[in-house]
Coordinates of C-alpha atoms in Angstrom, one line a residue:
X166 CA 225.5 -52.6 -18.8
X167 CA 222.8 -52.9 -16.3
X168 CA 220.9 -55.8 -17.8
X169 CA 221.7 -58.9 -19.8
X170 CA 218.7 -58.2 -22.0
X171 CA 219.3 -54.6 -23.2
X172 CA 216.3 -52.6 -24.1
X173 CA 218.1 -50.5 -26.7
X174 CA 217.1 -51.6 -30.2
X175 CA 219.4 -51.4 -33.2
X176 CA 220.1 -47.8 -34.1
X177 CA 218.5 -48.3 -37.5
X178 CA 215.2 -47.8 -35.5
X179 CA 216.6 -44.9 -33.5
X180 CA 218.1 -42.9 -36.3
X181 CA 215.6 -41.8 -38.8
X182 CA 216.5 -40.8 -42.4
X183 CA 214.3 -39.0 -44.9
X184 CA 216.0 -40.9 -47.7
X185 CA 218.4 -43.6 -46.5
X186 CA 219.8 -44.0 -50.0
X187 CA 220.7 -40.3 -50.1
X188 CA 222.5 -40.6 -46.8
X189 CA 224.4 -43.7 -48.0
X190 CA 225.5 -41.8 -51.0
X191 CA 226.7 -39.0 -48.8
X192 CA 228.6 -41.5 -46.6
X193 CA 230.3 -43.0 -49.7
X194 CA 231.3 -39.5 -50.9
X195 CA 232.7 -38.6 -47.5
X196 CA 234.6 -41.9 -47.4
X197 CA 235.9 -41.2 -50.9
X198 CA 237.4 -37.9 -49.6
X199 CA 239.4 -39.8 -47.0
X200 CA 240.2 -42.8 -49.2
X201 CA 241.5 -40.7 -52.1
X202 CA 243.6 -38.5 -50.0
X203 CA 246.8 -40.4 -49.7
X204 CA 246.7 -42.2 -53.1
X205 CA 246.0 -39.1 -55.1
X206 CA 248.7 -37.1 -53.4
X207 CA 251.5 -39.7 -53.7
X208 CA 251.8 -39.6 -57.4
X209 CA 252.1 -35.8 -57.4
X210 CA 255.0 -35.6 -55.0
X211 CA 257.6 -35.0 -57.7
X212 CA 255.7 -32.0 -59.0
X213 CA 255.0 -30.7 -55.5
X214 CA 258.7 -31.0 -54.5
X215 CA 259.8 -29.4 -57.8
X216 CA 257.5 -26.4 -57.2
X217 CA 257.9 -25.9 -53.4
X218 CA 261.1 -27.6 -52.6
X219 CA 261.5 -29.3 -49.2
X220 CA 262.5 -32.8 -50.4
X221 CA 264.0 -33.7 -47.0
X222 CA 260.6 -33.3 -45.2
X223 CA 258.0 -34.2 -47.9
X224 CA 257.2 -37.4 -46.1
X225 CA 255.3 -35.3 -43.6
X226 CA 252.7 -34.7 -46.2
X227 CA 251.6 -38.2 -45.4
X228 CA 252.9 -38.6 -41.8
X229 CA 251.3 -35.3 -40.6
X230 CA 247.9 -36.2 -42.0
X231 CA 248.1 -39.7 -40.6
X232 CA 249.0 -38.5 -37.1
X233 CA 246.2 -36.0 -37.1
X234 CA 243.7 -38.6 -38.2
X235 CA 244.9 -41.2 -35.7
X236 CA 244.9 -39.0 -32.6
X237 CA 241.5 -37.4 -33.3
X238 CA 239.7 -40.7 -33.8
X239 CA 238.9 -41.4 -30.2
X240 CA 237.9 -37.8 -29.6
X241 CA 235.4 -37.8 -32.5
X242 CA 234.1 -41.1 -31.4
X243 CA 233.2 -39.9 -28.0
X244 CA 231.8 -36.6 -29.3
X245 CA 229.5 -38.5 -31.7
X246 CA 228.2 -40.6 -28.8
X247 CA 227.6 -37.4 -26.8
X248 CA 226.1 -35.0 -29.4
X249 CA 225.1 -37.3 -32.3
X250 CA 226.7 -38.4 -35.6
X251 CA 225.3 -35.6 -37.7
X252 CA 227.0 -32.5 -36.1
X253 CA 230.3 -34.3 -35.7
X254 CA 230.4 -35.5 -39.3
X255 CA 229.4 -32.1 -40.6
X256 CA 232.0 -30.4 -38.5
X257 CA 234.7 -32.8 -39.5
X258 CA 233.9 -32.6 -43.2
X259 CA 234.0 -28.8 -42.9
X260 CA 237.4 -28.8 -41.3
X261 CA 238.7 -31.2 -44.0
X262 CA 237.3 -29.0 -46.7
X263 CA 238.8 -25.9 -45.1
X264 CA 242.2 -27.6 -45.3
X265 CA 241.8 -28.4 -49.0
X266 CA 241.9 -24.9 -50.5
X267 CA 244.6 -24.0 -47.9
X268 CA 246.7 -26.8 -49.3
X269 CA 246.0 -25.6 -52.8
X270 CA 247.4 -22.1 -52.0
X271 CA 250.4 -23.3 -50.0
X272 CA 253.5 -21.2 -50.7
X273 CA 256.1 -23.6 -49.4
X274 CA 256.5 -27.1 -48.0
X275 CA 256.1 -26.1 -44.4
X276 CA 252.8 -24.4 -45.1
X277 CA 251.5 -27.4 -47.1
X278 CA 252.4 -29.8 -44.3
X279 CA 250.6 -27.6 -41.8
X280 CA 247.5 -27.5 -44.0
X281 CA 247.7 -31.2 -44.5
X282 CA 247.5 -31.6 -40.7
X283 CA 244.4 -29.4 -40.8
X284 CA 242.9 -31.8 -43.3
X285 CA 243.8 -34.7 -41.0
X286 CA 242.0 -33.0 -38.1
X287 CA 238.8 -33.3 -40.1
X288 CA 239.7 -36.7 -41.7
X289 CA 239.4 -38.4 -38.3
X290 CA 235.7 -37.5 -38.2
X291 CA 235.2 -38.7 -41.7
X292 CA 236.7 -42.2 -41.1
X293 CA 235.2 -42.8 -37.7
X294 CA 231.8 -41.3 -38.0
X295 CA 231.0 -42.7 -41.4
X296 CA 231.7 -46.2 -40.1
X297 CA 229.5 -45.6 -37.1
X298 CA 226.7 -44.2 -39.1
X299 CA 226.9 -47.3 -41.4
X300 CA 226.0 -49.4 -38.4
X301 CA 223.3 -47.0 -37.2
X302 CA 221.5 -47.0 -40.5
X303 CA 221.3 -50.7 -41.1
X304 CA 220.1 -53.6 -38.9
X305 CA 222.7 -56.4 -38.3
X306 CA 221.6 -58.6 -41.1
X307 CA 221.9 -55.8 -43.7
X308 CA 225.2 -54.2 -42.5
X309 CA 227.3 -56.3 -44.9
X310 CA 225.7 -54.4 -47.8
X311 CA 226.7 -50.9 -46.6
X312 CA 230.2 -52.2 -45.5
X313 CA 230.7 -53.8 -48.9
X314 CA 229.9 -50.4 -50.5
X315 CA 232.3 -48.6 -48.3
X316 CA 235.0 -51.2 -49.0
X317 CA 234.4 -50.7 -52.7
X318 CA 235.0 -47.0 -52.3
X319 CA 238.4 -47.8 -50.8
X320 CA 239.1 -50.3 -53.6
X321 CA 238.2 -47.8 -56.4
X322 CA 240.2 -45.1 -54.7
X323 CA 243.3 -47.3 -54.5
X324 CA 243.0 -48.0 -58.2
X325 CA 241.9 -44.6 -59.5
X326 CA 243.7 -42.3 -57.1
X327 CA 247.2 -42.6 -58.4
X328 CA 246.1 -42.3 -62.0
X329 CA 243.9 -39.2 -61.2
X330 CA 246.7 -37.6 -59.3
X331 CA 249.2 -38.2 -62.0
X332 CA 246.9 -36.8 -64.7
X333 CA 246.1 -33.6 -62.7
X334 CA 249.8 -33.1 -61.8
X335 CA 250.9 -33.7 -65.4
X336 CA 248.2 -31.8 -67.4
X337 CA 246.8 -29.3 -65.0
X338 CA 248.5 -28.4 -61.7
X339 CA 249.2 -30.4 -58.6
X340 CA 247.1 -27.9 -56.6
X341 CA 243.9 -29.3 -58.3
X342 CA 244.3 -32.5 -56.4
X343 CA 243.2 -30.6 -53.4
X344 CA 240.6 -28.4 -55.1
X345 CA 238.6 -31.4 -56.4
X346 CA 237.7 -32.2 -52.8
X347 CA 235.5 -29.1 -52.7
X348 CA 232.6 -30.2 -55.0
X349 CA 232.7 -33.8 -53.7
X350 CA 232.6 -32.6 -50.1
X351 CA 229.9 -29.9 -50.8
X352 CA 227.6 -32.6 -52.3
X353 CA 228.2 -34.9 -49.3
X354 CA 227.5 -32.1 -46.8
X355 CA 224.3 -31.0 -48.6
X356 CA 223.0 -34.6 -48.6
X357 CA 223.8 -35.1 -44.9
X358 CA 222.3 -31.8 -43.8
X359 CA 219.1 -32.4 -45.8
X360 CA 218.4 -36.1 -45.4
X361 CA 220.0 -37.3 -42.2
X362 CA 217.7 -36.8 -39.2
X363 CA 218.6 -38.1 -35.8
X364 CA 216.0 -38.1 -33.1
X365 CA 216.7 -36.3 -29.8
X366 CA 218.6 -38.4 -27.3
X367 CA 217.9 -38.6 -23.6
X368 CA 221.2 -37.3 -22.1
X369 CA 220.6 -38.9 -18.8
X370 CA 217.8 -40.0 -16.6
X371 CA 218.3 -36.9 -14.5
X372 CA 218.2 -34.5 -17.4
X373 CA 221.7 -33.2 -16.7
X374 CA 223.6 -31.6 -19.5
X375 CA 226.2 -33.7 -21.4
X376 CA 229.8 -32.8 -20.5
X377 CA 232.8 -33.1 -22.8
X378 CA 236.1 -34.2 -21.4
X379 CA 238.2 -31.5 -23.1
X380 CA 241.2 -32.0 -20.8
X381 CA 241.2 -35.7 -21.7
X382 CA 240.9 -34.9 -25.4
X383 CA 243.9 -32.6 -25.2
X384 CA 245.9 -35.2 -23.2
X385 CA 245.1 -38.0 -25.7
X386 CA 246.0 -35.7 -28.6
X387 CA 249.3 -34.7 -27.1
X388 CA 250.2 -38.3 -26.0
X389 CA 249.3 -39.8 -29.3
X390 CA 251.1 -37.0 -31.2
X391 CA 254.4 -37.5 -29.3
X392 CA 254.5 -41.3 -29.5
X393 CA 253.4 -41.5 -33.1
X394 CA 255.9 -38.8 -34.1
X395 CA 258.6 -40.8 -32.4
X396 CA 257.6 -43.9 -34.3
X397 CA 257.2 -42.2 -37.7
X398 CA 260.5 -40.2 -37.5
X399 CA 262.7 -42.7 -35.6
X400 CA 265.3 -44.2 -37.9
X401 CA 264.3 -41.8 -40.6
X402 CA 264.9 -38.2 -39.5
X403 CA 267.1 -39.2 -36.6
X404 CA 268.6 -42.5 -35.2
X405 CA 266.4 -44.5 -32.8
X406 CA 268.7 -43.9 -29.8
X407 CA 269.3 -40.2 -30.5
X408 CA 268.2 -37.3 -28.2
X409 CA 265.1 -36.3 -30.2
X410 CA 263.8 -39.9 -30.4
X411 CA 264.4 -40.6 -26.7
X412 CA 262.9 -37.3 -25.7
X413 CA 259.7 -37.9 -27.7
X414 CA 259.3 -41.4 -26.2
X415 CA 259.8 -40.1 -22.7
X416 CA 257.3 -37.3 -23.3
X417 CA 254.8 -39.7 -24.7
X418 CA 255.1 -42.1 -21.8
X419 CA 254.7 -39.1 -19.3
X420 CA 251.7 -37.9 -21.2
X421 CA 250.2 -41.4 -21.2
X422 CA 250.4 -41.3 -17.4
X423 CA 248.6 -37.9 -17.5
X424 CA 245.9 -39.5 -19.8
X425 CA 245.3 -42.2 -17.2
X426 CA 245.0 -39.7 -14.3
X427 CA 242.7 -37.3 -16.2
X428 CA 240.5 -40.1 -17.6
X429 CA 240.0 -41.7 -14.2
X430 CA 238.6 -38.4 -12.8
X431 CA 236.5 -37.5 -15.8
X432 CA 232.7 -38.0 -15.6
X433 CA 232.6 -38.8 -19.3
X434 CA 236.1 -39.8 -20.4
X435 CA 237.2 -39.7 -24.0
X436 CA 238.6 -43.2 -23.7
X437 CA 236.4 -44.9 -21.1
X438 CA 237.8 -47.9 -19.3
X439 CA 235.1 -50.3 -20.5
X440 CA 236.7 -50.2 -24.0
X441 CA 239.4 -52.4 -22.6
X442 CA 237.5 -54.2 -19.8
X443 CA 235.1 -55.9 -22.2
X444 CA 236.7 -59.0 -23.7
X445 CA 235.0 -58.6 -27.1
X446 CA 236.0 -55.0 -27.7
X447 CA 239.6 -55.5 -26.3
X448 CA 240.1 -58.6 -28.5
X449 CA 238.9 -56.9 -31.6
X450 CA 241.0 -53.8 -30.9
X451 CA 244.2 -56.0 -30.5
X452 CA 243.4 -58.1 -33.5
X453 CA 242.8 -55.1 -35.8
X454 CA 245.9 -53.5 -34.4
X455 CA 247.8 -56.6 -35.7
X456 CA 246.0 -56.2 -39.0
X457 CA 247.4 -52.6 -39.3
X458 CA 250.8 -54.0 -38.5
X459 CA 250.8 -56.7 -41.2
X460 CA 249.3 -54.5 -43.9
X461 CA 252.5 -52.5 -43.9
X462 CA 254.3 -55.4 -45.6
X463 CA 252.5 -55.3 -48.9
X464 CA 251.6 -51.6 -49.1
X465 CA 255.0 -50.3 -48.3
X466 CA 257.5 -52.9 -49.5
X467 CA 255.8 -54.9 -52.3
X468 CA 256.1 -52.0 -54.9
X469 CA 259.9 -51.8 -54.4
X470 CA 260.2 -55.6 -54.6
X471 CA 258.2 -55.6 -57.8
X472 CA 260.4 -52.9 -59.4
X473 CA 263.8 -54.0 -58.1
X474 CA 263.5 -57.8 -58.1
X475 CA 260.9 -58.5 -60.8
X476 CA 262.0 -55.6 -63.0
X477 CA 258.5 -54.1 -63.4
X478 CA 257.7 -50.6 -64.4
X479 CA 256.1 -48.4 -61.6
X480 CA 252.6 -48.8 -63.1
X481 CA 252.9 -52.6 -63.3
X482 CA 254.3 -52.7 -59.8
X483 CA 251.3 -50.7 -58.6
X484 CA 249.0 -53.2 -60.2
X485 CA 250.6 -56.1 -58.4
X486 CA 249.7 -54.3 -55.1
X487 CA 246.3 -53.1 -56.2
X488 CA 244.8 -56.5 -57.0
X489 CA 244.0 -57.1 -53.3
X490 CA 241.6 -54.2 -53.4
X491 CA 239.6 -56.2 -55.9
X492 CA 239.2 -59.4 -53.8
X493 CA 238.9 -57.7 -50.4
X494 CA 235.5 -56.1 -50.8
X495 CA 234.1 -59.1 -52.6
X496 CA 235.2 -61.4 -49.8
X497 CA 233.9 -58.9 -47.2
X498 CA 230.5 -58.8 -48.9
X499 CA 230.3 -62.6 -48.9
X500 CA 231.5 -63.0 -45.3
X501 CA 228.0 -62.8 -44.0
X502 CA 227.2 -66.2 -45.4
X503 CA 230.1 -67.6 -43.3
X504 CA 229.6 -65.8 -40.0
X505 CA 225.9 -66.5 -40.0
X506 CA 226.9 -70.2 -39.8
X507 CA 229.9 -70.3 -37.6
X508 CA 229.9 -66.9 -35.8
X509 CA 232.0 -63.7 -36.0
X510 CA 235.0 -65.0 -34.1
X511 CA 235.4 -68.2 -36.0
X512 CA 235.0 -66.5 -39.4
X513 CA 237.7 -63.9 -38.4
X514 CA 240.0 -66.7 -37.3
X515 CA 239.5 -68.5 -40.6
X516 CA 240.4 -65.4 -42.5
X517 CA 243.5 -64.4 -40.5
X518 CA 244.7 -68.0 -40.3
X519 CA 244.6 -68.2 -44.0
X520 CA 246.3 -64.8 -44.3
X521 CA 249.2 -66.0 -42.1
X522 CA 249.8 -68.9 -44.5
X523 CA 249.6 -66.7 -47.6
X524 CA 252.1 -64.2 -46.1
X525 CA 254.4 -67.1 -45.2
X526 CA 254.1 -68.5 -48.7
X527 CA 255.7 -65.3 -50.0
X528 CA 259.1 -66.5 -48.6
X529 CA 259.0 -69.5 -50.9
X530 CA 258.6 -67.6 -54.2
X531 CA 261.4 -68.4 -56.6
X532 CA 264.1 -65.8 -57.3
X533 CA 263.6 -63.6 -59.2
X534 CA 260.2 -65.2 -60.1
X535 CA 257.3 -64.0 -62.3
X536 CA 255.0 -61.1 -61.7
X537 CA 251.9 -63.4 -61.6
X538 CA 253.2 -65.2 -58.5
X539 CA 253.1 -62.2 -56.0
X540 CA 250.0 -61.0 -57.8
X541 CA 248.2 -64.2 -57.1
X542 CA 249.2 -64.1 -53.5
X543 CA 247.9 -60.6 -53.1
X544 CA 244.6 -61.6 -54.7
X545 CA 244.3 -64.4 -52.1
X546 CA 245.5 -62.1 -49.3
X547 CA 242.8 -59.6 -50.0
X548 CA 240.1 -62.3 -49.9
X549 CA 241.4 -63.6 -46.6
X550 CA 241.6 -60.2 -45.0
X551 CA 238.1 -59.3 -46.2
X552 CA 236.9 -62.5 -44.3
X553 CA 238.8 -61.3 -41.2
X554 CA 238.1 -57.6 -40.9
X555 CA 234.5 -57.1 -41.7
X556 CA 233.0 -59.7 -39.3
X557 CA 235.0 -58.2 -36.5
X558 CA 233.8 -54.6 -37.2
X559 CA 230.2 -55.7 -37.7
X560 CA 230.3 -58.0 -34.7
X561 CA 231.8 -55.5 -32.2
X562 CA 229.5 -52.7 -33.3
X563 CA 226.6 -55.1 -32.7
X564 CA 227.6 -55.7 -29.0
X565 CA 227.0 -52.1 -28.0
X566 CA 224.1 -49.6 -28.0
X567 CA 223.8 -46.3 -29.8
X568 CA 225.4 -44.3 -27.0
X569 CA 228.6 -46.5 -27.1
X570 CA 228.9 -47.3 -30.8
X571 CA 230.9 -44.2 -31.8
X572 CA 233.5 -44.7 -29.1
X573 CA 233.7 -48.5 -29.9
X574 CA 234.2 -47.9 -33.6
X575 CA 236.7 -45.2 -33.0
X576 CA 238.8 -47.4 -30.7
X577 CA 238.9 -50.1 -33.4
X578 CA 240.0 -47.7 -36.1
X579 CA 242.5 -46.1 -33.7
X580 CA 244.1 -49.4 -33.0
X581 CA 244.3 -50.3 -36.7
X582 CA 245.9 -47.0 -37.5
X583 CA 248.3 -47.2 -34.6
X584 CA 249.3 -50.7 -35.8
X585 CA 250.1 -49.4 -39.2
X586 CA 252.4 -46.7 -37.7
X587 CA 254.1 -49.2 -35.5
X588 CA 254.4 -51.6 -38.4
X589 CA 256.0 -49.0 -40.6
X590 CA 258.7 -48.2 -38.0
X591 CA 259.3 -51.9 -37.0
X592 CA 259.4 -53.4 -40.5
X593 CA 261.4 -50.4 -41.8
X594 CA 264.0 -51.2 -39.2
X595 CA 264.0 -54.9 -40.1
X596 CA 264.3 -54.2 -43.9
X597 CA 267.1 -51.7 -43.4
X598 CA 268.9 -54.0 -41.1
X599 CA 268.8 -56.9 -43.6
X600 CA 270.0 -54.5 -46.4
X601 CA 272.8 -53.2 -44.3
X602 CA 274.0 -56.7 -43.5
X603 CA 273.8 -57.9 -47.1
X604 CA 275.3 -54.8 -48.7
X605 CA 277.3 -53.3 -45.9
X606 CA 277.6 -49.6 -45.0
X607 CA 274.6 -47.4 -44.6
X608 CA 272.5 -49.0 -47.3
X609 CA 268.7 -48.7 -46.7
X610 CA 265.5 -49.2 -48.6
X611 CA 265.0 -45.4 -49.1
X612 CA 268.2 -45.0 -51.0
X613 CA 267.4 -48.0 -53.2
X614 CA 263.9 -46.7 -53.9
X615 CA 265.3 -43.2 -54.9
X616 CA 267.7 -44.9 -57.3
X617 CA 264.9 -46.8 -58.9
X618 CA 262.7 -43.7 -59.1
X619 CA 265.6 -41.9 -60.8
X620 CA 265.7 -44.6 -63.5
X621 CA 268.7 -46.5 -62.1
X622 CA 268.6 -50.3 -62.4
X623 CA 269.4 -52.3 -59.4
X624 CA 272.6 -54.5 -59.6
X625 CA 272.3 -58.2 -58.9
X626 CA 273.6 -58.0 -55.3
X627 CA 271.1 -55.3 -54.5
X628 CA 268.2 -57.2 -56.0
X629 CA 269.0 -60.2 -53.9
X630 CA 269.4 -58.0 -50.8
X631 CA 266.0 -56.4 -51.4
X632 CA 264.4 -59.9 -51.9
X633 CA 265.9 -61.0 -48.6
X634 CA 264.7 -57.8 -46.8
X635 CA 261.2 -58.1 -48.1
X636 CA 261.1 -61.8 -47.2
X637 CA 262.1 -60.8 -43.6
X638 CA 259.2 -58.3 -43.6
X639 CA 256.7 -60.8 -44.8
X640 CA 257.8 -63.2 -42.2
X641 CA 257.2 -60.6 -39.6
X642 CA 253.8 -59.9 -41.1
X643 CA 252.9 -63.6 -41.0
X644 CA 253.8 -63.5 -37.3
X645 CA 251.5 -60.5 -36.8
X646 CA 248.7 -62.5 -38.4
X647 CA 249.4 -65.5 -36.1
X648 CA 249.3 -63.1 -33.2
X649 CA 245.9 -61.8 -34.2
X650 CA 244.7 -65.5 -34.5
X651 CA 245.9 -66.2 -31.0
X652 CA 244.3 -63.0 -29.6
X653 CA 240.9 -64.1 -31.0
X654 CA 241.4 -67.7 -29.9
X655 CA 242.4 -66.9 -26.3
X656 CA 240.7 -63.6 -25.5
X657 CA 237.5 -63.2 -27.7
X658 CA 234.4 -65.0 -26.4
X659 CA 233.3 -67.8 -28.7
X660 CA 229.9 -66.1 -29.2
X661 CA 229.8 -62.3 -29.4
X662 CA 227.2 -60.9 -27.0
X663 CA 225.1 -59.2 -29.7
X664 CA 222.3 -56.9 -28.4
X665 CA 219.9 -57.2 -31.4
X666 CA 217.3 -59.9 -32.0
X667 CA 217.4 -61.8 -35.3
X668 CA 221.2 -62.3 -35.1
X669 CA 223.4 -65.1 -36.5
X670 CA 222.6 -68.4 -34.7
X671 CA 226.1 -68.8 -33.3
X672 CA 226.1 -65.3 -31.8
X673 CA 222.9 -65.2 -29.8
X674 CA 223.9 -63.7 -26.4
X675 CA 223.4 -65.9 -23.4
X676 CA 223.8 -65.3 -19.7
X677 CA 227.2 -67.0 -19.8
X678 CA 228.6 -65.1 -22.8
X679 CA 227.5 -61.7 -21.3
X680 CA 229.3 -62.6 -18.1
X681 CA 232.4 -63.7 -20.0
X682 CA 232.4 -60.4 -21.8
X683 CA 232.7 -58.5 -18.5
X684 CA 229.2 -57.1 -18.3

């Protein structure tokens, strides 16, 4: 940044909209496509497998989509900074919608997985560009409103998605869970094309044409794909120290070196070095990576705990998990009243510090316990994480101008998604290790889960082993929360160097904070 008093005003003034409400509605619909995707598919898996077969690889319906979304996030972020949000969002939505009817006509599991990856290639644009546009459309003091609406979309999708998927699979056909994307996406595309108007951007002071680092994009995609595949499949499709696992890790590390070389030479790199050189952005990336890590504990392991240890039916077990989607958006919407007083960093530290204690409290629940006990903890955890995540996203978006906001937002989301992938592999290994030590042999959480899904009740020894395994996972999640707290405490500047006037009192940028942030 060339000056400590940037001349770039908030993008709410640079990005015009014919009807901002119509654009917000389009963003919520686009976000709903991404939010509903995994929850609506999960409940239809038995019908899909019964129709197409491929039980041994069905997990790639989710893993393939997640990989495609994760590795394309930084690419779409840079493209949106180069060409604008509108063309990137329209192109991404079009790719996602192209994948939807292809999924609906899939003739076997391999084809369905391939078409899910096509959906994921568009889903990266939906997630990243929607979040960036949310910051573009609203000045800093109003951003909690749009973020609360987007959080509500995720909450409603988490609650309604499984039920809607189950109804369509049971009373219509599983293929309809993909076809319903088409009218939702068509309305979103029409609203964006008609009402979102971005002014022309000065590409450079010399008038040179914007260049896209396609070599860097390909290298990032290949590197991310290799490493994330190794993490997703390691310990599941093959042992961690097997040939395929080691080969993928080796290929990923080699490609990482290629990414560094390519990006250093690129005029407009996909992942610019300033993303990690600026203290604020680097701290937020690492903290939200830890958030992705700890989120695995409840989302992956709590339903099995609720069924096997508490003896709940699948629907009731899902409710125990879903309550955090109720408190999260409420807390996020109210967080502005906190960070306006104590600043973005301190608010986030308050939220993640509380989350660490709540996760740790899970270890002290009585055995077998009552359903209301983990439900209450999940309600409190959602409130704590809402206080943690939203101030960081709003804060970091407010430290950059329009031309860097897409890349910054994408880097944050990329780190959170990567954290979830690492967390699934790490905590899966921890849980399976505890189960094996308690039960002996090759016992793992997947075999226990399949027995529960088939209607088999878990014997007492298995119930206690599952309780111990989930306790170990929650202890690890608490450590991840503590790590996020330390990252913010030691790395993040006390006041975020916000570029907009009329900012929270504790976050007015000064000469010192801008220097501390590496500018």
